[in-house]
Amino acid sequence: MSLVIPQYELTLNGHTLAITNPDKPLWPKAHVTKLDYIRYLLQVAPALIAYSKRRLLTVIRYPHGVEDKSFYQKNTPDYAPDWIHTHEWENTRYTLCDDEATLIWMANQAALEYHVSFHLATDEIPTELVFDLDPSTPDFSVVIEAALLLKELLDELGLPSIPKTSGASGLQIYIPIERRYTFEQTRVVGQFIANYLVEKHPTLVTIERLVKNRGTKLYIDYLQHWRGKTLPAPYSTRAREQATVSTPLRWEEVSSIHPTDFTVDTVPERLLKNGDLFASVSAPRTQASLDPILSFLQS
């Protein structure tokens, strides 16, 4: 890999990429230019790609930065280099973020958010069970309280869990599972766990889909976990003015953090210090069995 500053060219995976408009402010309030963004991605690329590799990629592009218009992109552009890996799924030719060159090529197109599927492109087998904790107010303490209650329940059920910030206002909880369940089965388990928490803590959490009916309660989203749907990849930036990043956490630090703690400026050093805290999801040594819960629910 080489970065030639005067020409702003990168050679990655044997492909030379020209970085256009390197001084363009993508996050103006955070003083993050396109070149800053690309430097960030190069620092976190191994950890980000470890999870995103071979998954269906949806990006959100902001051609003129986060303060301007954006659009979702699922289809690989016709002008994409032929070396980019793609996979057709349900009549859409998705990009697969399999290497650094693809990651940076997309970044040069002002892709500022990378969202990936819960299954690999070549099958529809979920690799984990996921809960998305979405607050109805800016009060992050509610998210912390709900996350710790969910952790307590998951521990009782013998399910390992890894939290990460959404990079926006909430937290997402990942449970690596054995790769032999259907999304219909994980939906049954997710619904059971979410309903149980709502029954135990009805003034704190809800599974109400309509925002207007939630009041101040935190929404436990178990429905997002489905074939073809996505959440932000770990270490993906988000289009928030602070240039925040969806960041894996240790459970012991959940009670003392805020999503704005994790930005393009702070995450590389954190990753260097702590290693990839999402590795137990990206390349799990142990994967949980859902059989006991499914057997209980079927009985």
PDB file of C-alpha atoms in Angstrom:
ATOM      1  CA  MET A   1       0.000   0.000   0.000  1.00  0.00           C
ATOM      2  CA  SER A   2       1.343   3.456  -0.876  1.00  0.00           C
ATOM      3  CA  LEU A   3      -0.061   6.946  -0.500  1.00  0.00           C
ATOM      4  CA  VAL A   4       1.439   9.493  -2.911  1.00  0.00           C
ATOM      5  CA  ILE A   5       0.481  12.829  -1.380  1.00  0.00           C
ATOM      6  CA  PRO A   6       0.914  15.210  -4.355  1.00  0.00           C
ATOM      7  CA  GLN A   7      -1.243  13.080  -6.669  1.00  0.00           C
ATOM      8  CA  TYR A   8      -3.458  11.628  -3.934  1.00  0.00           C
ATOM      9  CA  GLU A   9      -3.253   8.124  -5.285  1.00  0.00           C
ATOM     10  CA  LEU A  10      -3.556   4.878  -3.404  1.00  0.00           C
ATOM     11  CA  THR A  11      -2.426   1.443  -4.490  1.00  0.00           C
ATOM     12  CA  LEU A  12      -4.443  -1.204  -2.700  1.00  0.00           C
ATOM     13  CA  ASN A  13      -4.789  -4.917  -3.482  1.00  0.00           C
ATOM     14  CA  GLY A  14      -2.925  -4.292  -6.743  1.00  0.00           C
ATOM     15  CA  HIS A  15      -5.302  -1.541  -7.886  1.00  0.00           C
ATOM     16  CA  THR A  16      -4.373   2.139  -8.147  1.00  0.00           C
ATOM     17  CA  LEU A  17      -7.100   4.545  -7.057  1.00  0.00           C
ATOM     18  CA  ALA A  18      -7.160   8.285  -7.697  1.00  0.00           C
ATOM     19  CA  ILE A  19      -8.664  10.249  -4.814  1.00  0.00           C
ATOM     20  CA  THR A  20     -10.765  13.070  -6.250  1.00  0.00           C
ATOM     21  CA  ASN A  21     -11.483  16.298  -4.349  1.00  0.00           C
ATOM     22  CA  PRO A  22      -9.422  15.211  -1.314  1.00  0.00           C
ATOM     23  CA  ASP A  23     -10.003  18.520   0.475  1.00  0.00           C
ATOM     24  CA  LYS A  24     -13.794  18.368   0.199  1.00  0.00           C
ATOM     25  CA  PRO A  25     -15.335  18.820   3.694  1.00  0.00           C
ATOM     26  CA  LEU A  26     -17.522  15.779   4.307  1.00  0.00           C
ATOM     27  CA  TRP A  27     -18.223  16.506   7.976  1.00  0.00           C
ATOM     28  CA  PRO A  28     -17.755  20.305   8.040  1.00  0.00           C
ATOM     29  CA  LYS A  29     -18.482  20.846  11.740  1.00  0.00           C
ATOM     30  CA  ALA A  30     -16.028  18.090  12.685  1.00  0.00           C
ATOM     31  CA  HIS A  31     -13.459  19.429  10.175  1.00  0.00           C
ATOM     32  CA  VAL A  32     -13.214  16.053   8.421  1.00  0.00           C
ATOM     33  CA  THR A  33     -12.284  16.156   4.739  1.00  0.00           C
ATOM     34  CA  LYS A  34     -12.459  13.321   2.250  1.00  0.00           C
ATOM     35  CA  LEU A  35      -8.748  12.664   2.703  1.00  0.00           C
ATOM     36  CA  ASP A  36      -9.206  12.556   6.499  1.00  0.00           C
ATOM     37  CA  TYR A  37     -12.042  10.091   5.985  1.00  0.00           C
ATOM     38  CA  ILE A  38      -9.975   7.844   3.747  1.00  0.00           C
ATOM     39  CA  ARG A  39      -7.095   7.876   6.225  1.00  0.00           C
ATOM     40  CA  TYR A  40      -9.571   6.809   8.918  1.00  0.00           C
ATOM     41  CA  LEU A  41     -10.889   3.955   6.800  1.00  0.00           C
ATOM     42  CA  LEU A  42      -7.401   2.677   6.066  1.00  0.00           C
ATOM     43  CA  GLN A  43      -6.751   2.463   9.807  1.00  0.00           C
ATOM     44  CA  VAL A  44      -9.907   0.496  10.591  1.00  0.00           C
ATOM     45  CA  ALA A  45     -10.212  -1.431   7.317  1.00  0.00           C
ATOM     46  CA  PRO A  46      -9.044  -4.859   8.575  1.00  0.00           C
ATOM     47  CA  ALA A  47     -11.594  -4.871  11.404  1.00  0.00           C
ATOM     48  CA  LEU A  48     -14.417  -3.426   9.300  1.00  0.00           C
ATOM     49  CA  ILE A  49     -13.819  -5.843   6.424  1.00  0.00           C
ATOM     50  CA  ALA A  50     -13.523  -8.824   8.777  1.00  0.00           C
ATOM     51  CA  TYR A  51     -17.268  -8.473   9.335  1.00  0.00           C
ATOM     52  CA  SER A  52     -18.477  -6.913   6.059  1.00  0.00           C
ATOM     53  CA  LYS A  53     -16.681  -9.371   3.791  1.00  0.00           C
ATOM     54  CA  ARG A  54     -19.036 -11.414   1.582  1.00  0.00           C
ATOM     55  CA  ARG A  55     -22.122  -9.602   2.897  1.00  0.00           C
ATOM     56  CA  LEU A  56     -24.628  -7.612   0.853  1.00  0.00           C
ATOM     57  CA  LEU A  57     -23.591  -3.974   1.048  1.00  0.00           C
ATOM     58  CA  THR A  58     -25.865  -0.940   1.035  1.00  0.00           C
ATOM     59  CA  VAL A  59     -24.187   2.452   1.249  1.00  0.00           C
ATOM     60  CA  ILE A  60     -25.536   5.925   1.890  1.00  0.00           C
ATOM     61  CA  ARG A  61     -23.788   8.486  -0.260  1.00  0.00           C
ATOM     62  CA  TYR A  62     -23.424  12.182   0.496  1.00  0.00           C
ATOM     63  CA  PRO A  63     -21.846  13.714  -2.622  1.00  0.00           C
ATOM     64  CA  HIS A  64     -21.494  17.119  -0.962  1.00  0.00           C
ATOM     65  CA  GLY A  65     -21.046  16.081   2.654  1.00  0.00           C
ATOM     66  CA  VAL A  66     -23.369  15.296   5.541  1.00  0.00           C
ATOM     67  CA  GLU A  67     -25.048  18.702   5.490  1.00  0.00           C
ATOM     68  CA  ASP A  68     -26.372  18.171   1.968  1.00  0.00           C
ATOM     69  CA  LYS A  69     -28.544  15.628   0.162  1.00  0.00           C
ATOM     70  CA  SER A  70     -27.954  11.894   0.337  1.00  0.00           C
ATOM     71  CA  PHE A  71     -29.176   8.702  -1.320  1.00  0.00           C
ATOM     72  CA  TYR A  72     -29.118   4.968  -0.675  1.00  0.00           C
ATOM     73  CA  GLN A  73     -27.245   2.773  -3.123  1.00  0.00           C
ATOM     74  CA  LYS A  74     -27.739  -0.974  -3.303  1.00  0.00           C
ATOM     75  CA  ASN A  75     -26.946  -1.651  -6.958  1.00  0.00           C
ATOM     76  CA  THR A  76     -23.293  -1.617  -7.931  1.00  0.00           C
ATOM     77  CA  PRO A  77     -22.837   1.335 -10.341  1.00  0.00           C
ATOM     78  CA  ASP A  78     -22.266   0.472 -13.985  1.00  0.00           C
ATOM     79  CA  TYR A  79     -19.062   2.496 -13.886  1.00  0.00           C
ATOM     80  CA  ALA A  80     -17.586   0.471 -11.015  1.00  0.00           C
ATOM     81  CA  PRO A  81     -14.230  -1.196 -11.752  1.00  0.00           C
ATOM     82  CA  ASP A  82     -14.533  -4.791 -12.923  1.00  0.00           C
ATOM     83  CA  TRP A  83     -12.329  -5.989 -10.063  1.00  0.00           C
ATOM     84  CA  ILE A  84     -14.983  -5.148  -7.459  1.00  0.00           C
ATOM     85  CA  HIS A  85     -16.710  -8.283  -6.193  1.00  0.00           C
ATOM     86  CA  THR A  86     -20.472  -8.316  -6.630  1.00  0.00           C
ATOM     87  CA  HIS A  87     -23.346 -10.726  -6.076  1.00  0.00           C
ATOM     88  CA  GLU A  88     -26.859 -10.672  -7.463  1.00  0.00           C
ATOM     89  CA  TRP A  89     -29.563 -11.199  -4.859  1.00  0.00           C
ATOM     90  CA  GLU A  90     -33.243 -10.632  -5.529  1.00  0.00           C
ATOM     91  CA  ASN A  91     -32.578  -8.831  -8.827  1.00  0.00           C
ATOM     92  CA  THR A  92     -30.050  -6.426  -7.317  1.00  0.00           C
ATOM     93  CA  ARG A  93     -26.323  -6.576  -8.073  1.00  0.00           C
ATOM     94  CA  TYR A  94     -24.856  -5.804  -4.674  1.00  0.00           C
ATOM     95  CA  THR A  95     -21.287  -4.760  -4.020  1.00  0.00           C
ATOM     96  CA  LEU A  96     -19.354  -6.984  -1.626  1.00  0.00           C
ATOM     97  CA  CYS A  97     -16.987  -5.029   0.593  1.00  0.00           C
ATOM     98  CA  ASP A  98     -14.315  -7.714   0.475  1.00  0.00           C
ATOM     99  CA  ASP A  99     -11.104  -5.682   0.481  1.00  0.00           C
ATOM    100  CA  GLU A 100      -9.514  -2.307   1.126  1.00  0.00           C
ATOM    101  CA  ALA A 101      -9.599  -1.265  -2.522  1.00  0.00           C
ATOM    102  CA  THR A 102     -13.379  -1.674  -2.659  1.00  0.00           C
ATOM    103  CA  LEU A 103     -13.817   0.143   0.643  1.00  0.00           C
ATOM    104  CA  ILE A 104     -11.771   3.128  -0.521  1.00  0.00           C
ATOM    105  CA  TRP A 105     -13.281   3.190  -4.003  1.00  0.00           C
ATOM    106  CA  MET A 106     -16.720   3.487  -2.389  1.00  0.00           C
ATOM    107  CA  ALA A 107     -15.430   6.158  -0.005  1.00  0.00           C
ATOM    108  CA  ASN A 108     -14.170   8.193  -2.952  1.00  0.00           C
ATOM    109  CA  GLN A 109     -17.774   8.108  -4.215  1.00  0.00           C
ATOM    110  CA  ALA A 110     -18.706   9.780  -0.885  1.00  0.00           C
ATOM    111  CA  ALA A 111     -20.197   6.617   0.615  1.00  0.00           C
ATOM    112  CA  LEU A 112     -20.225   7.709   4.258  1.00  0.00           C
ATOM    113  CA  GLU A 113     -22.259   4.873   5.749  1.00  0.00           C
ATOM    114  CA  TYR A 114     -21.729   1.147   5.145  1.00  0.00           C
ATOM    115  CA  HIS A 115     -24.691  -1.069   6.025  1.00  0.00           C
ATOM    116  CA  VAL A 116     -24.415  -4.843   5.631  1.00  0.00           C
ATOM    117  CA  SER A 117     -26.721  -7.847   5.760  1.00  0.00           C
ATOM    118  CA  PHE A 118     -27.074 -10.306   8.642  1.00  0.00           C
ATOM    119  CA  HIS A 119     -26.194 -13.159   6.297  1.00  0.00           C
ATOM    120  CA  LEU A 120     -23.583 -13.846   3.655  1.00  0.00           C
ATOM    121  CA  ALA A 121     -24.399 -13.071   0.041  1.00  0.00           C
ATOM    122  CA  THR A 122     -24.309 -16.726  -0.978  1.00  0.00           C
ATOM    123  CA  ASP A 123     -26.912 -17.966   1.505  1.00  0.00           C
ATOM    124  CA  GLU A 124     -29.707 -16.791   3.789  1.00  0.00           C
ATOM    125  CA  ILE A 125     -28.426 -18.211   7.053  1.00  0.00           C
ATOM    126  CA  PRO A 126     -28.182 -15.612   9.851  1.00  0.00           C
ATOM    127  CA  THR A 127     -24.750 -15.418  11.435  1.00  0.00           C
ATOM    128  CA  GLU A 128     -26.044 -13.792  14.608  1.00  0.00           C
ATOM    129  CA  LEU A 129     -29.172 -12.682  16.439  1.00  0.00           C
ATOM    130  CA  VAL A 130     -29.386  -8.889  16.789  1.00  0.00           C
ATOM    131  CA  PHE A 131     -31.379  -6.382  18.826  1.00  0.00           C
ATOM    132  CA  ASP A 132     -31.393  -2.712  17.887  1.00  0.00           C
ATOM    133  CA  LEU A 133     -32.096  -0.431  20.872  1.00  0.00           C
ATOM    134  CA  ASP A 134     -33.626   2.769  19.533  1.00  0.00           C
ATOM    135  CA  PRO A 135     -34.422   5.559  22.029  1.00  0.00           C
ATOM    136  CA  SER A 136     -37.376   7.906  21.619  1.00  0.00           C
ATOM    137  CA  THR A 137     -35.613  10.791  23.364  1.00  0.00           C
ATOM    138  CA  PRO A 138     -32.025  12.145  23.396  1.00  0.00           C
ATOM    139  CA  ASP A 139     -31.564  10.699  26.908  1.00  0.00           C
ATOM    140  CA  PHE A 140     -28.894   8.045  26.418  1.00  0.00           C
ATOM    141  CA  SER A 141     -29.225   6.818  30.007  1.00  0.00           C
ATOM    142  CA  VAL A 142     -32.407   5.040  28.924  1.00  0.00           C
ATOM    143  CA  VAL A 143     -30.411   3.136  26.298  1.00  0.00           C
ATOM    144  CA  ILE A 144     -27.833   2.136  28.890  1.00  0.00           C
ATOM    145  CA  GLU A 145     -30.494   0.912  31.313  1.00  0.00           C
ATOM    146  CA  ALA A 146     -32.268  -1.139  28.642  1.00  0.00           C
ATOM    147  CA  ALA A 147     -29.001  -2.590  27.335  1.00  0.00           C
ATOM    148  CA  LEU A 148     -27.927  -3.765  30.778  1.00  0.00           C
ATOM    149  CA  LEU A 149     -31.337  -5.341  31.410  1.00  0.00           C
ATOM    150  CA  LEU A 150     -31.071  -7.147  28.083  1.00  0.00           C
ATOM    151  CA  LYS A 151     -27.546  -8.303  28.962  1.00  0.00           C
ATOM    152  CA  GLU A 152     -28.806  -9.692  32.269  1.00  0.00           C
ATOM    153  CA  LEU A 153     -31.524 -11.662  30.481  1.00  0.00           C
ATOM    154  CA  LEU A 154     -29.149 -12.949  27.810  1.00  0.00           C
ATOM    155  CA  ASP A 155     -26.733 -14.104  30.513  1.00  0.00           C
ATOM    156  CA  GLU A 156     -29.555 -16.022  32.193  1.00  0.00           C
ATOM    157  CA  LEU A 157     -30.338 -17.669  28.862  1.00  0.00           C
ATOM    158  CA  GLY A 158     -26.682 -18.579  28.349  1.00  0.00           C
ATOM    159  CA  LEU A 159     -26.325 -16.379  25.277  1.00  0.00           C
ATOM    160  CA  PRO A 160     -23.059 -14.475  24.717  1.00  0.00           C
ATOM    161  CA  SER A 161     -23.518 -10.888  23.556  1.00  0.00           C
ATOM    162  CA  ILE A 162     -21.442  -8.044  22.161  1.00  0.00           C
ATOM    163  CA  PRO A 163     -22.677  -4.439  22.203  1.00  0.00           C
ATOM    164  CA  LYS A 164     -21.805  -1.711  19.739  1.00  0.00           C
ATOM    165  CA  THR A 165     -22.951   1.841  19.342  1.00  0.00           C
ATOM    166  CA  SER A 166     -25.105   2.511  16.311  1.00  0.00           C
ATOM    167  CA  GLY A 167     -23.049   5.628  15.693  1.00  0.00           C
ATOM    168  CA  ALA A 168     -26.288   7.563  16.029  1.00  0.00           C
ATOM    169  CA  SER A 169     -28.468   7.515  19.151  1.00  0.00           C
ATOM    170  CA  GLY A 170     -28.717   3.866  20.161  1.00  0.00           C
ATOM    171  CA  LEU A 171     -26.962   0.580  20.812  1.00  0.00           C
ATOM    172  CA  GLN A 172     -27.034  -2.723  18.961  1.00  0.00           C
ATOM    173  CA  ILE A 173     -26.568  -6.077  20.675  1.00  0.00           C
ATOM    174  CA  TYR A 174     -25.127  -8.988  18.664  1.00  0.00           C
ATOM    175  CA  ILE A 175     -25.335 -12.661  19.660  1.00  0.00           C
ATOM    176  CA  PRO A 176     -23.149 -14.954  17.505  1.00  0.00           C
ATOM    177  CA  ILE A 177     -25.150 -18.112  16.783  1.00  0.00           C
ATOM    178  CA  GLU A 178     -24.572 -21.443  15.132  1.00  0.00           C
ATOM    179  CA  ARG A 179     -25.057 -21.140  11.385  1.00  0.00           C
ATOM    180  CA  ARG A 180     -27.947 -23.570  11.032  1.00  0.00           C
ATOM    181  CA  TYR A 181     -31.021 -21.547  11.917  1.00  0.00           C
ATOM    182  CA  THR A 182     -33.482 -19.787   9.652  1.00  0.00           C
ATOM    183  CA  PHE A 183     -34.530 -16.174  10.010  1.00  0.00           C
ATOM    184  CA  GLU A 184     -37.970 -17.467  10.939  1.00  0.00           C
ATOM    185  CA  GLN A 185     -36.421 -19.265  13.920  1.00  0.00           C
ATOM    186  CA  THR A 186     -34.325 -16.291  15.026  1.00  0.00           C
ATOM    187  CA  ARG A 187     -37.438 -14.105  14.724  1.00  0.00           C
ATOM    188  CA  VAL A 188     -39.250 -16.375  17.184  1.00  0.00           C
ATOM    189  CA  VAL A 189     -36.388 -16.090  19.683  1.00  0.00           C
ATOM    190  CA  GLY A 190     -36.005 -12.341  19.195  1.00  0.00           C
ATOM    191  CA  GLN A 191     -39.723 -11.757  19.687  1.00  0.00           C
ATOM    192  CA  PHE A 192     -39.746 -13.872  22.853  1.00  0.00           C
ATOM    193  CA  ILE A 193     -36.836 -11.965  24.396  1.00  0.00           C
ATOM    194  CA  ALA A 194     -38.202  -8.551  23.424  1.00  0.00           C
ATOM    195  CA  ASN A 195     -41.694  -9.380  24.706  1.00  0.00           C
ATOM    196  CA  TYR A 196     -40.272 -10.650  27.982  1.00  0.00           C
ATOM    197  CA  LEU A 197     -38.415  -7.379  28.563  1.00  0.00           C
ATOM    198  CA  VAL A 198     -41.519  -5.358  27.751  1.00  0.00           C
ATOM    199  CA  GLU A 199     -43.579  -7.413  30.211  1.00  0.00           C
ATOM    200  CA  LYS A 200     -40.958  -6.925  32.934  1.00  0.00           C
ATOM    201  CA  HIS A 201     -40.267  -3.232  32.224  1.00  0.00           C
ATOM    202  CA  PRO A 202     -43.374  -1.787  30.555  1.00  0.00           C
ATOM    203  CA  THR A 203     -42.599   1.823  31.438  1.00  0.00           C
ATOM    204  CA  LEU A 204     -39.077   1.653  29.978  1.00  0.00           C
ATOM    205  CA  VAL A 205     -39.223  -0.348  26.742  1.00  0.00           C
ATOM    206  CA  THR A 206     -41.651  -1.121  23.938  1.00  0.00           C
ATOM    207  CA  ILE A 207     -41.969  -3.107  20.720  1.00  0.00           C
ATOM    208  CA  GLU A 208     -44.369  -0.542  19.225  1.00  0.00           C
ATOM    209  CA  ARG A 209     -43.330   0.111  15.616  1.00  0.00           C
ATOM    210  CA  LEU A 210     -45.066   3.482  15.261  1.00  0.00           C
ATOM    211  CA  VAL A 211     -42.866   6.245  16.645  1.00  0.00           C
ATOM    212  CA  LYS A 212     -45.879   8.392  17.558  1.00  0.00           C
ATOM    213  CA  ASN A 213     -47.179   5.641  19.867  1.00  0.00           C
ATOM    214  CA  ARG A 214     -43.933   5.036  21.781  1.00  0.00           C
ATOM    215  CA  GLY A 215     -43.948   8.109  23.964  1.00  0.00           C
ATOM    216  CA  THR A 216     -40.615   8.244  25.770  1.00  0.00           C
ATOM    217  CA  LYS A 217     -40.080   4.489  25.772  1.00  0.00           C
ATOM    218  CA  LEU A 218     -37.097   2.843  24.141  1.00  0.00           C
ATOM    219  CA  TYR A 219     -37.927   0.693  21.130  1.00  0.00           C
ATOM    220  CA  ILE A 220     -36.497  -2.828  21.082  1.00  0.00           C
ATOM    221  CA  ASP A 221     -36.246  -3.579  17.386  1.00  0.00           C
ATOM    222  CA  TYR A 222     -35.993  -7.310  16.759  1.00  0.00           C
ATOM    223  CA  LEU A 223     -37.768  -7.091  13.385  1.00  0.00           C
ATOM    224  CA  GLN A 224     -34.808  -5.470  11.595  1.00  0.00           C
ATOM    225  CA  HIS A 225     -33.004  -8.796  11.891  1.00  0.00           C
ATOM    226  CA  TRP A 226     -34.141 -10.408   8.650  1.00  0.00           C
ATOM    227  CA  ARG A 227     -32.825 -11.558   5.291  1.00  0.00           C
ATOM    228  CA  GLY A 228     -31.714  -8.678   3.102  1.00  0.00           C
ATOM    229  CA  LYS A 229     -32.092  -6.079   5.844  1.00  0.00           C
ATOM    230  CA  THR A 230     -29.060  -4.299   7.276  1.00  0.00           C
ATOM    231  CA  LEU A 231     -27.455  -2.429  10.157  1.00  0.00           C
ATOM    232  CA  PRO A 232     -24.298  -0.291  10.066  1.00  0.00           C
ATOM    233  CA  ALA A 233     -21.123  -2.331   9.869  1.00  0.00           C
ATOM    234  CA  PRO A 234     -18.797  -2.092  12.874  1.00  0.00           C
ATOM    235  CA  TYR A 235     -16.444   0.880  12.412  1.00  0.00           C
ATOM    236  CA  SER A 236     -18.665   2.443   9.754  1.00  0.00           C
ATOM    237  CA  THR A 237     -18.972   6.192  10.061  1.00  0.00           C
ATOM    238  CA  ARG A 238     -22.403   7.784  10.370  1.00  0.00           C
ATOM    239  CA  ALA A 239     -23.727  10.962   8.816  1.00  0.00           C
ATOM    240  CA  ARG A 240     -23.856  12.884  12.079  1.00  0.00           C
ATOM    241  CA  GLU A 241     -22.198  16.256  12.437  1.00  0.00           C
ATOM    242  CA  GLN A 242     -19.623  14.906  14.934  1.00  0.00           C
ATOM    243  CA  ALA A 243     -18.392  12.226  12.459  1.00  0.00           C
ATOM    244  CA  THR A 244     -19.400   9.451  14.836  1.00  0.00           C
ATOM    245  CA  VAL A 245     -18.590   5.792  14.292  1.00  0.00           C
ATOM    246  CA  SER A 246     -20.521   2.591  15.009  1.00  0.00           C
ATOM    247  CA  THR A 247     -18.160   1.194  17.623  1.00  0.00           C
ATOM    248  CA  PRO A 248     -17.937  -2.192  19.411  1.00  0.00           C
ATOM    249  CA  LEU A 249     -17.818  -1.995  23.200  1.00  0.00           C
ATOM    250  CA  ARG A 250     -16.975  -4.010  26.278  1.00  0.00           C
ATOM    251  CA  TRP A 251     -19.993  -4.560  28.482  1.00  0.00           C
ATOM    252  CA  GLU A 252     -18.182  -3.068  31.476  1.00  0.00           C
ATOM    253  CA  GLU A 253     -17.888   0.294  29.717  1.00  0.00           C
ATOM    254  CA  VAL A 254     -21.501   0.538  28.511  1.00  0.00           C
ATOM    255  CA  SER A 255     -22.683   2.394  31.607  1.00  0.00           C
ATOM    256  CA  SER A 256     -20.164   5.209  31.158  1.00  0.00           C
ATOM    257  CA  ILE A 257     -20.159   6.007  27.433  1.00  0.00           C
ATOM    258  CA  HIS A 258     -22.038   8.152  24.960  1.00  0.00           C
ATOM    259  CA  PRO A 259     -22.167   7.583  21.166  1.00  0.00           C
ATOM    260  CA  THR A 260     -20.421  10.915  20.572  1.00  0.00           C
ATOM    261  CA  ASP A 261     -17.331   9.556  22.358  1.00  0.00           C
ATOM    262  CA  PHE A 262     -16.515   7.509  19.262  1.00  0.00           C
ATOM    263  CA  THR A 263     -15.501   9.451  16.163  1.00  0.00           C
ATOM    264  CA  VAL A 264     -13.084   9.269  13.244  1.00  0.00           C
ATOM    265  CA  ASP A 265     -10.599  11.038  15.513  1.00  0.00           C
ATOM    266  CA  THR A 266     -10.855   8.690  18.509  1.00  0.00           C
ATOM    267  CA  VAL A 267     -11.678   5.227  17.150  1.00  0.00           C
ATOM    268  CA  PRO A 268      -8.351   4.381  15.413  1.00  0.00           C
ATOM    269  CA  GLU A 269      -6.391   4.819  18.645  1.00  0.00           C
ATOM    270  CA  ARG A 270      -9.045   2.863  20.547  1.00  0.00           C
ATOM    271  CA  LEU A 271      -8.820   0.031  18.024  1.00  0.00           C
ATOM    272  CA  LEU A 272      -5.035   0.023  18.260  1.00  0.00           C
ATOM    273  CA  LYS A 273      -5.201  -0.111  22.060  1.00  0.00           C
ATOM    274  CA  ASN A 274      -8.034  -2.608  22.537  1.00  0.00           C
ATOM    275  CA  GLY A 275      -7.946  -4.647  19.369  1.00  0.00           C
ATOM    276  CA  ASP A 276     -11.096  -5.512  17.478  1.00  0.00           C
ATOM    277  CA  LEU A 277     -13.800  -5.968  20.119  1.00  0.00           C
ATOM    278  CA  PHE A 278     -16.105  -7.263  17.388  1.00  0.00           C
ATOM    279  CA  ALA A 279     -13.842 -10.192  16.509  1.00  0.00           C
ATOM    280  CA  SER A 280     -16.028 -12.578  18.511  1.00  0.00           C
ATOM    281  CA  VAL A 281     -18.822 -11.767  16.042  1.00  0.00           C
ATOM    282  CA  SER A 282     -16.770 -11.439  12.844  1.00  0.00           C
ATOM    283  CA  ALA A 283     -14.855 -14.679  13.475  1.00  0.00           C
ATOM    284  CA  PRO A 284     -16.499 -16.342  16.480  1.00  0.00           C
ATOM    285  CA  ARG A 285     -14.690 -19.110  18.313  1.00  0.00           C
ATOM    286  CA  THR A 286     -17.953 -20.100  19.950  1.00  0.00           C
ATOM    287  CA  GLN A 287     -21.448 -19.770  18.571  1.00  0.00           C
ATOM    288  CA  ALA A 288     -24.574 -20.047  20.672  1.00  0.00           C
ATOM    289  CA  SER A 289     -27.198 -22.712  20.236  1.00  0.00           C
ATOM    290  CA  LEU A 290     -30.800 -21.497  20.164  1.00  0.00           C
ATOM    291  CA  ASP A 291     -32.141 -25.037  20.573  1.00  0.00           C
ATOM    292  CA  PRO A 292     -33.041 -24.768  24.293  1.00  0.00           C
ATOM    293  CA  ILE A 293     -35.088 -21.595  23.751  1.00  0.00           C
ATOM    294  CA  LEU A 294     -36.786 -22.926  20.619  1.00  0.00           C
ATOM    295  CA  SER A 295     -37.613 -26.215  22.370  1.00  0.00           C
ATOM    296  CA  PHE A 296     -39.071 -24.336  25.324  1.00  0.00           C
ATOM    297  CA  LEU A 297     -41.196 -22.128  23.073  1.00  0.00           C
ATOM    298  CA  GLN A 298     -42.427 -25.088  21.052  1.00  0.00           C
ATOM    299  CA  SER A 299     -43.508 -26.865  24.216  1.00  0.00           C
TER     300      SER A 299
END
